[in-house]
Amino acid sequence: MKKIISLILIVLAGFTIMSCNSTSNEFIIKEKTLKSAKIDDAYRVYYEIFVGAFSDSDADGMGDLQGIVNRFDYLNDGLDDSGKSLGIEGIWLMPIMPSPSYHKYDVTNYMEIDSKYGSLEDFESLTELANSRNVNIIIDLVLNHTSNQHPWFKAAKQAIIDNDLDNKYIGYYTLVKADQKESGKKYYPFAGDYYYEGNFSSSMPELNLDNEDLRAEIIEIVSFWYEKGVSGFRLDAAKYPYLYEEEKNIEFWKWFVSECKKIKPDTYIVGEVWSGDSLIAPYYEPFSNFDFGMSGIDGAITQTAKQFDDVNNYVDYLNRYRNMIETVNPNAILTPFISNHDMDRAAGYLSLTDYEMQMAANLYLLTYGNPFIYYGEEIGMKGSRSTEMTDANRRLAMLWGDGDTVTDPIGTTYNPENQTNGTVASQLLEESSLYNHYKKLLMIRKANPEIARGKYTALDFAGYNTFGGFLTTYNDVTLGIFHNTGSTELTIKLSDFTDFEFLTVRAFAGSGIAELNGDNLVIAPFTSVILK
Ligand SMILES: [Ca+2]
Ligand SMILES: [Ca+2]
C-alpha cells in the first residue's frame, strides 16, 4: 500500500499544478520535477554583481561580500517554491582582488580580497552559503594585465634600474625596445630603454603569458580560488593576451582550461571576447563565451523586443548561432545577456510600460544556454555613460529601497531622478512588477529543464512578423516555446506549422494569457508561452 501511495505521489509530482488568479492573469507555478530525472547541472541562470555597488553590510557606503551574504535570500533562498526569491543559480562576481581602482580590473594581488570588500573569511562564508544552496560562484579573473602597482611590475622595473637582468619578474611583462614596438599596440616608457605594452591603459601593463614562471603562478592562483570554493572564472579581455593573434590566444586558453580541469573537472569558465559572432566562435573551443551579438541596444534581443526585427529572424539567429558554436565545440553552451557593466543599462532604451523590457527578458531567459542577468536589470534600473562618458554610471548602487547604505561608485554623474522604475522594495509588493516577471521566468525555466538544455528545432511562422518560436526536446520530452512580440492578440493554428501536437499550456509570461483550444493557440500581446 505504501508503495502504491508513493507511486501516486511521484506521478502527481510529475505534473505541473497551476493556479490562476483571474484578476491579474498571473499564473503561479508550483512545480516538482521528478527527482529521478537526471538534469544536466551545467545549465544555470547567472547574476552579475559589481560587489562595491550591490549591498553594504557595515555602513561605510561601499558594497561588500558580507552584503551579498546578507542579501542571499533575495538571490536564492534555497527553497524552490517559496516564491520569495529571484532564483538565480550562479553568480559572477566582478573583480574582488586588491586594486587601486574602483572597478578593480587592475589587480595588485591575485590571492587576496580587496579590503574594501572584506576578507578571505568573508569570501569563504559566501561560497559556503552559495554552495549549500547549489549556487555557483564564478569570479572575474584578469590575466591580460596587472595594475602598474603590482609588486611584480615594481620588481621588474627596479630590476632593470639595477641592471639585474636575470630577475624573473622582468619576464612577466611584455617589454620591448623602441624598435620592437608593433603597430596597433600601445606602449609606455618603462625603465632603461624599455617600453611596456598597455593596450587598455598605462596603469594596466600587459603580462607575458609565454613566461613559464608566470604560468606556474597562474596555476597557483586558480588552485587558490578553487580551494576557496569558486566553481570557475569569467575571463576578462579574453582576446587580448596575444593581441591580434587569435590562434595563440586560443592555445593559451586551452592550456589554462586544461590546468583548471585538472583541479576541478566540472569547472565553468566563460570568456569575454567582445567581437562579432564569427570572431567569437573559435573561442568556444576552450570555453563558453558571452554572445555579444545578442546584447546591447543594437543586439538581436533588443531589436526583436522593440519589434524592429521579426521574431522569426531572432529564432533563425539563435539557431545559426548555436550551430556555429557547436560545430566548434559540441559541448558549447550559449551565453545570452542583454547588458553588462560595460554597456548602458537596458531599461534606458527598453520600456517597461510598453512591455519591451519584459519581452527582452522572455527572449533570452526562455531559451537554451546560460543567460546572465546584470544586477538591477530585474528591477529596470537605469544607468548610461551619457555625455560625461563615465562607465561608473553603468555600475550604480543597487536600488534596494530599504535603507541599504550602499552608495554609487566614484565618478558617477547619473541623475537619480531618471530612476523611474522603482526599487526592490517597491517591486516586491507589486504583482505586475518587472522583478516578479523575472522571478516567474526563472521559475518557468527551472520547472521546464527542456528550455535550457534541449535540442532546438526552429519553426518558421511564415506570414508572421511578431510570432515565432522553437520546439525543444530533452530527455524525450518536447516543449514548444513561442513569443508574441507584437501589440495584438494572435490566434495561431499550430498544425499549419508543425506536426507536433501540444496538449497543455505549461506556463506563460507577459502582458496577458495564452490558451490552447485544440490546435489553436490564442496568445495575448507581448506574451510568451511554453506548450507541452
Ligand atoms: Ca561596506
Ligand atoms: Ca596582452
XYZ file of C-alpha atoms and ligand atoms in Angstrom:
534
model
C 0.000 0.000 0.000
C 2.755 2.407 0.990
C 4.401 1.644 -2.329
C 1.250 2.464 -4.276
C 0.741 5.746 -2.436
C 4.292 6.847 -3.064
C 3.912 5.843 -6.704
C 0.799 8.024 -6.975
C 2.650 10.884 -5.286
C 5.512 10.548 -7.726
C 3.148 10.553 -10.688
C 1.330 13.614 -9.336
C 4.624 15.311 -8.717
C 5.475 14.894 -12.371
C 2.643 17.164 -13.436
C 2.571 20.905 -13.280
C -0.046 22.282 -10.992
C -1.077 25.787 -11.860
C -3.343 28.130 -10.052
C -4.794 31.133 -11.816
C -5.683 34.447 -10.366
C -8.138 35.697 -12.961
C -7.922 39.339 -11.917
C -4.212 39.575 -12.620
C -3.689 36.905 -15.264
C -0.825 35.882 -13.091
C -0.044 32.211 -13.018
C 1.866 30.750 -10.181
C 3.623 27.576 -10.991
C 4.017 25.006 -8.311
C 6.300 22.532 -9.870
C 8.060 19.495 -8.553
C 10.080 17.829 -11.214
C 10.709 14.140 -10.707
C 13.734 13.791 -8.508
C 14.828 10.809 -10.574
C 15.078 12.787 -13.813
C 18.741 13.438 -14.456
C 19.245 17.111 -15.211
C 22.499 18.461 -16.602
C 23.745 20.733 -13.818
C 25.936 22.863 -16.101
C 22.937 24.894 -17.266
C 22.242 27.795 -14.947
C 20.960 31.345 -14.801
C 23.798 33.593 -13.644
C 23.654 37.003 -11.989
C 26.481 39.506 -12.448
C 27.362 41.536 -9.347
C 29.554 44.607 -9.028
C 30.361 43.995 -5.366
C 31.101 47.628 -4.486
C 27.662 48.770 -5.643
C 25.493 45.862 -4.515
C 24.918 45.871 -0.765
C 26.781 47.407 2.158
C 26.968 45.432 5.413
C 28.937 47.866 7.580
C 27.542 51.285 6.678
C 30.737 52.622 5.116
C 28.909 53.191 1.825
C 30.892 50.517 -0.010
C 29.214 47.308 -1.089
C 30.987 44.240 0.266
C 30.997 40.442 0.379
C 29.073 40.303 3.641
C 26.456 42.463 1.907
C 25.960 39.690 -0.652
C 25.675 37.143 2.169
C 23.036 39.363 3.806
C 21.127 39.594 0.507
C 21.425 35.951 -0.408
C 17.773 35.140 0.209
C 16.883 37.770 -2.375
C 19.045 35.939 -4.918
C 18.291 32.368 -3.911
C 16.721 31.340 -0.612
C 17.336 27.663 -1.240
C 13.629 26.904 -1.469
C 12.383 26.032 -4.936
C 8.839 27.189 -4.399
C 8.884 29.843 -1.681
C 8.084 32.436 -4.345
C 10.156 34.919 -2.349
C 13.441 34.712 -4.156
C 14.707 35.540 -7.631
C 16.035 32.010 -8.013
C 19.368 32.598 -9.741
C 21.660 29.553 -9.918
C 25.046 31.172 -10.332
C 26.814 34.433 -9.527
C 29.554 36.201 -11.425
C 31.454 38.471 -9.063
C 33.252 41.296 -10.827
C 36.863 41.635 -9.581
C 37.274 41.142 -5.837
C 41.068 41.199 -5.628
C 43.026 44.168 -4.240
C 43.252 47.019 -6.733
C 43.771 50.780 -6.677
C 40.771 51.438 -8.971
C 37.091 51.455 -8.058
C 36.317 48.808 -10.735
C 39.292 46.590 -9.774
C 40.157 45.366 -13.266
C 43.807 46.142 -12.406
C 44.944 43.709 -9.768
C 47.776 44.164 -7.253
C 47.442 40.742 -5.570
C 45.793 37.733 -7.196
C 45.372 35.788 -3.959
C 43.652 38.216 -1.622
C 40.360 40.085 -1.235
C 40.327 43.857 -1.568
C 39.977 45.122 1.990
C 37.150 47.466 0.908
C 35.106 44.342 0.101
C 36.072 42.334 3.186
C 38.340 39.404 3.879
C 39.092 35.913 2.647
C 36.992 34.657 5.569
C 34.051 36.688 4.241
C 34.606 35.175 0.834
C 34.626 31.653 2.229
C 31.397 32.384 4.118
C 29.876 33.491 0.831
C 30.967 30.456 -1.184
C 29.918 28.145 1.626
C 26.445 29.665 1.703
C 26.213 29.670 -2.093
C 27.318 26.077 -2.426
C 24.844 24.994 0.264
C 22.110 26.432 -1.978
C 23.554 24.970 -5.167
C 24.516 28.404 -6.449
C 27.813 28.506 -8.351
C 30.170 31.391 -7.735
C 32.483 32.393 -10.550
C 34.918 35.270 -10.173
C 36.417 37.692 -12.628
C 39.975 36.743 -13.488
C 42.053 39.414 -15.205
C 45.103 37.743 -16.689
C 45.907 40.009 -19.619
C 47.354 42.706 -17.393
C 48.059 43.657 -13.800
C 47.974 47.017 -12.084
C 51.117 49.102 -12.506
C 51.117 48.984 -8.687
C 51.503 45.182 -8.676
C 54.680 44.059 -6.829
C 55.684 42.045 -9.930
C 55.671 45.188 -12.051
C 57.541 47.207 -9.435
C 60.128 44.433 -9.038
C 60.626 44.228 -12.794
C 61.151 47.958 -13.006
C 63.604 48.004 -10.103
C 65.497 45.082 -11.627
C 66.018 46.984 -14.865
C 67.115 50.082 -12.969
C 69.570 47.898 -11.012
C 70.712 46.179 -14.212
C 69.619 42.880 -12.629
C 68.532 41.495 -15.983
C 68.209 37.899 -14.752
C 65.423 38.911 -12.372
C 62.455 36.661 -13.135
C 59.834 39.428 -12.921
C 61.234 41.162 -15.981
C 59.974 38.204 -17.983
C 56.449 38.562 -16.570
C 55.667 41.591 -18.728
C 55.652 42.294 -22.454
C 58.622 44.650 -22.516
C 60.114 45.852 -25.781
C 62.773 48.248 -27.008
C 61.767 51.169 -29.203
C 62.469 49.320 -32.463
C 60.420 46.287 -31.336
C 57.126 48.121 -30.933
C 54.367 46.541 -33.002
C 51.809 48.612 -34.830
C 48.297 48.576 -33.417
C 49.571 48.140 -29.860
C 50.070 50.769 -27.210
C 53.339 51.145 -25.291
C 54.570 53.296 -22.444
C 58.109 54.061 -21.239
C 59.195 51.634 -18.511
C 62.793 51.822 -17.287
C 66.114 51.993 -19.088
C 65.317 51.870 -22.788
C 62.358 49.540 -22.303
C 58.693 50.113 -23.032
C 55.766 48.084 -21.719
C 52.649 47.123 -23.629
C 49.390 48.548 -22.206
C 46.530 48.328 -24.638
C 43.896 49.350 -22.097
C 45.768 51.996 -20.169
C 49.193 52.976 -18.887
C 48.112 51.725 -15.460
C 47.443 48.232 -16.877
C 50.755 46.729 -18.060
C 50.237 43.551 -20.091
C 51.558 40.239 -18.876
C 53.802 37.981 -20.944
C 51.776 34.781 -20.812
C 54.521 32.796 -22.566
C 56.582 33.036 -19.387
C 56.816 29.688 -17.596
C 57.225 31.195 -14.117
C 54.118 33.310 -14.686
C 52.189 30.275 -15.881
C 53.166 28.496 -12.658
C 51.791 31.498 -10.734
C 48.535 31.237 -12.702
C 48.139 27.590 -11.718
C 48.721 28.586 -8.107
C 46.152 31.393 -8.396
C 43.366 29.228 -9.819
C 44.120 26.460 -7.295
C 43.823 29.024 -4.533
C 40.364 30.192 -5.640
C 39.011 26.701 -6.298
C 40.121 25.884 -2.775
C 38.120 28.925 -1.586
C 35.002 27.477 -3.180
C 34.633 29.016 -6.637
C 33.087 26.991 -9.453
C 35.055 28.735 -12.139
C 36.026 32.002 -13.730
C 34.861 34.775 -16.000
C 37.859 35.588 -18.141
C 38.327 39.278 -18.719
C 39.586 40.531 -22.086
C 39.995 37.028 -23.475
C 41.134 38.170 -26.922
C 43.903 40.380 -25.529
C 46.592 38.018 -24.175
C 48.245 37.962 -27.592
C 46.559 40.875 -29.304
C 45.543 40.120 -32.914
C 46.927 36.582 -32.605
C 43.806 34.523 -32.306
C 45.488 31.143 -32.579
C 47.983 31.938 -29.837
C 45.166 33.201 -27.620
C 43.200 30.019 -28.096
C 46.302 27.886 -27.441
C 46.893 29.806 -24.222
C 43.301 29.424 -23.070
C 43.302 25.713 -23.910
C 46.306 25.364 -21.650
C 44.551 27.427 -18.980
C 41.326 25.400 -19.110
C 43.194 22.095 -19.060
C 45.009 23.231 -15.888
C 41.706 24.301 -14.318
C 40.092 20.978 -15.180
C 42.919 19.096 -13.507
C 41.765 20.785 -10.304
C 38.009 20.942 -10.938
C 36.859 18.746 -13.827
C 33.348 20.258 -13.903
C 34.503 23.867 -13.742
C 32.517 26.508 -15.613
C 34.548 29.086 -17.496
C 33.133 31.884 -19.618
C 35.161 34.302 -21.690
C 34.780 37.909 -22.709
C 35.550 38.139 -26.408
C 33.857 41.373 -27.346
C 33.705 40.889 -31.096
C 31.433 39.882 -33.934
C 29.875 36.422 -33.866
C 32.328 34.798 -36.279
C 35.303 36.093 -34.266
C 33.817 34.812 -31.015
C 33.097 31.343 -32.426
C 36.664 29.897 -32.352
C 36.946 30.799 -28.659
C 34.244 28.241 -27.946
C 36.930 25.612 -28.340
C 38.373 26.287 -24.864
C 35.273 27.670 -23.078
C 31.867 29.299 -23.362
C 31.662 32.947 -24.355
C 29.317 35.825 -23.869
C 27.222 36.227 -27.007
C 27.776 39.907 -27.646
C 25.763 39.855 -30.864
C 22.615 39.404 -28.796
C 23.425 42.179 -26.349
C 23.248 45.938 -26.245
C 20.947 48.424 -27.880
C 21.709 47.098 -31.387
C 21.728 43.443 -30.354
C 19.311 40.771 -31.508
C 17.373 40.620 -28.210
C 16.607 44.336 -28.072
C 15.931 44.672 -31.786
C 13.378 41.880 -31.552
C 11.815 43.104 -28.307
C 11.337 46.557 -29.844
C 9.765 44.947 -32.930
C 12.457 46.456 -35.154
C 13.146 42.910 -36.248
C 10.953 39.892 -36.978
C 10.907 37.365 -34.132
C 11.437 34.654 -36.772
C 14.778 36.293 -37.564
C 15.679 36.029 -33.884
C 14.783 32.344 -33.917
C 16.911 31.884 -37.048
C 19.744 33.797 -35.477
C 19.739 31.650 -32.327
C 19.606 28.548 -34.457
C 22.538 29.598 -36.633
C 24.494 30.791 -33.616
C 24.065 27.507 -31.828
C 25.026 25.503 -34.905
C 28.080 27.707 -35.332
C 29.368 27.257 -31.789
C 28.511 23.550 -31.593
C 30.498 22.983 -34.773
C 33.499 24.402 -32.909
C 32.708 22.534 -29.687
C 29.850 20.035 -29.251
C 29.694 20.959 -25.549
C 29.442 24.692 -26.174
C 26.851 26.499 -24.080
C 25.210 29.646 -25.415
C 25.590 32.642 -23.079
C 22.928 35.236 -23.864
C 22.610 38.527 -21.995
C 21.124 41.969 -22.582
C 23.762 44.159 -20.995
C 26.725 44.110 -18.617
C 28.883 46.573 -16.695
C 30.473 47.893 -19.890
C 27.158 48.819 -21.510
C 24.340 51.244 -20.957
C 21.636 49.592 -18.888
C 18.804 48.074 -20.919
C 15.943 49.805 -19.095
C 17.240 53.083 -20.548
C 16.177 52.007 -24.042
C 13.631 49.252 -23.366
C 10.323 50.482 -21.981
C 8.596 48.647 -19.135
C 5.206 50.183 -19.820
C 5.352 49.051 -23.463
C 6.484 45.563 -22.376
C 9.758 45.863 -24.292
C 11.817 45.052 -21.226
C 9.606 42.087 -20.344
C 9.779 40.726 -23.893
C 13.558 41.113 -23.978
C 13.694 39.082 -20.760
C 11.396 36.444 -22.275
C 13.506 36.231 -25.424
C 16.757 35.483 -23.627
C 15.592 33.775 -20.426
C 13.262 31.361 -22.216
C 15.998 29.979 -24.390
C 18.826 27.473 -24.435
C 22.044 28.082 -22.528
C 23.317 30.023 -19.535
C 21.799 33.509 -19.507
C 23.419 36.265 -17.422
C 21.344 38.919 -15.635
C 23.187 42.137 -14.763
C 22.342 43.155 -11.172
C 19.453 45.612 -11.117
C 18.256 44.603 -14.595
C 15.450 42.687 -12.888
C 14.055 45.925 -11.444
C 14.665 48.006 -14.566
C 17.493 50.047 -13.093
C 18.843 52.613 -15.498
C 22.326 53.947 -15.985
C 24.178 55.146 -19.054
C 27.532 56.638 -19.854
C 25.791 59.695 -21.298
C 27.747 62.799 -22.250
C 30.164 62.510 -19.344
C 31.356 59.186 -20.818
C 31.764 57.622 -17.413
C 31.376 53.865 -17.013
C 30.581 54.404 -13.326
C 27.078 55.418 -14.458
C 26.595 51.866 -15.701
C 27.551 50.473 -12.290
C 25.298 52.389 -9.924
C 24.293 51.337 -6.428
C 21.555 48.717 -6.363
C 18.176 50.324 -5.687
C 17.054 48.309 -2.673
C 14.719 50.983 -1.365
C 15.025 49.632 2.165
C 17.790 51.734 3.663
C 20.813 49.822 2.348
C 23.750 52.189 2.859
C 25.494 51.275 -0.398
C 26.433 54.340 -2.471
C 27.228 54.962 -6.129
C 30.845 54.428 -7.225
C 33.330 57.270 -7.606
C 32.840 59.221 -10.818
C 29.081 58.814 -11.038
C 27.208 61.652 -12.719
C 23.878 59.938 -13.331
C 20.790 61.901 -12.328
C 18.890 59.756 -9.793
C 15.630 61.354 -10.934
C 15.923 59.237 -14.097
C 15.319 56.116 -11.999
C 11.586 55.828 -12.580
C 11.058 52.083 -12.376
C 11.063 51.682 -8.620
C 13.162 49.754 -6.163
C 13.403 46.172 -4.988
C 11.226 47.085 -2.001
C 8.502 48.647 -4.159
C 8.575 45.904 -6.785
C 8.344 43.066 -4.277
C 4.926 44.437 -3.344
C 3.683 44.955 -6.877
C 2.445 41.789 -8.550
C 2.971 43.039 -12.109
C 6.464 44.384 -11.425
C 9.460 43.594 -13.579
C 11.030 41.861 -10.574
C 8.069 39.482 -10.369
C 8.262 38.940 -14.121
C 11.922 37.906 -13.856
C 11.196 35.707 -10.868
C 8.428 33.994 -12.797
C 10.654 33.429 -15.853
C 13.265 31.775 -13.646
C 10.607 29.573 -12.049
C 9.352 28.571 -15.503
C 12.900 27.832 -16.563
C 13.590 25.709 -13.517
C 10.284 23.837 -13.846
C 10.980 23.057 -17.502
C 14.567 21.823 -17.867
C 13.964 21.381 -21.601
C 14.218 25.171 -22.075
C 17.857 25.437 -21.030
C 19.065 22.039 -22.162
C 17.005 20.851 -25.085
C 17.792 20.201 -28.696
C 16.027 23.012 -30.524
C 14.120 22.925 -33.784
C 13.358 26.336 -35.221
C 9.863 26.667 -36.665
C 9.115 29.043 -39.498
C 5.938 31.005 -38.915
C 5.826 32.420 -42.430
C 3.483 35.372 -42.698
C 4.001 36.462 -39.085
C 6.436 39.160 -38.017
C 5.698 39.184 -34.319
C 5.146 35.483 -33.676
C 7.772 32.784 -33.650
C 9.487 30.077 -31.668
C 11.018 26.672 -31.255
C 10.419 23.098 -30.340
C 12.857 21.866 -27.728
C 13.458 18.235 -26.777
C 15.337 16.966 -23.743
C 15.162 13.544 -22.056
C 12.424 12.601 -24.554
C 10.163 15.494 -23.526
C 9.264 18.054 -26.181
C 8.074 21.570 -25.431
C 7.144 24.495 -27.632
C 8.480 27.955 -26.762
C 6.581 30.713 -28.548
C 6.726 34.500 -28.406
C 4.229 37.125 -29.449
C 6.348 40.281 -29.555
C 3.550 42.362 -31.062
C 0.828 44.587 -29.659
C -2.159 42.491 -30.797
C -3.607 39.217 -29.608
C -2.955 36.407 -32.077
C -4.657 33.103 -32.843
C -2.205 30.679 -34.408
C -3.231 27.380 -35.964
C -0.188 25.436 -34.841
C -0.832 22.421 -37.091
C -0.120 24.660 -40.079
C 3.469 24.979 -38.882
C 4.373 21.782 -37.029
C 3.304 18.149 -36.864
C 3.924 18.120 -33.147
C 0.676 18.057 -31.144
C 0.616 20.124 -27.991
C -1.751 19.142 -25.200
C -1.259 21.696 -22.465
C -0.082 25.175 -21.633
C 2.808 24.759 -19.207
C 3.299 28.444 -18.467
C 3.137 31.894 -19.953
C 4.610 35.282 -19.135
C 3.899 38.739 -20.438
C 1.038 41.211 -20.682
C -1.698 38.588 -20.717
C -2.600 34.946 -21.044
C -2.166 32.157 -23.551
C -4.688 29.380 -24.166
C -4.763 26.265 -26.266
C -8.086 25.491 -27.975
C -7.484 22.294 -29.893
C -4.535 23.181 -32.093
C -5.297 26.889 -31.959
C -3.015 28.905 -29.712
C -4.556 32.160 -28.534
C -1.843 34.400 -27.171
C -2.063 37.891 -25.697
C 0.131 40.752 -26.907
C 3.701 40.853 -25.579
C 3.445 37.354 -24.175
C 5.478 34.160 -24.375
C 4.168 30.670 -23.794
C 5.557 27.226 -23.042
C 3.443 24.413 -24.507
C 3.706 20.702 -23.930
Ca 30.906 48.154 3.279
Ca 48.149 41.148 -23.936
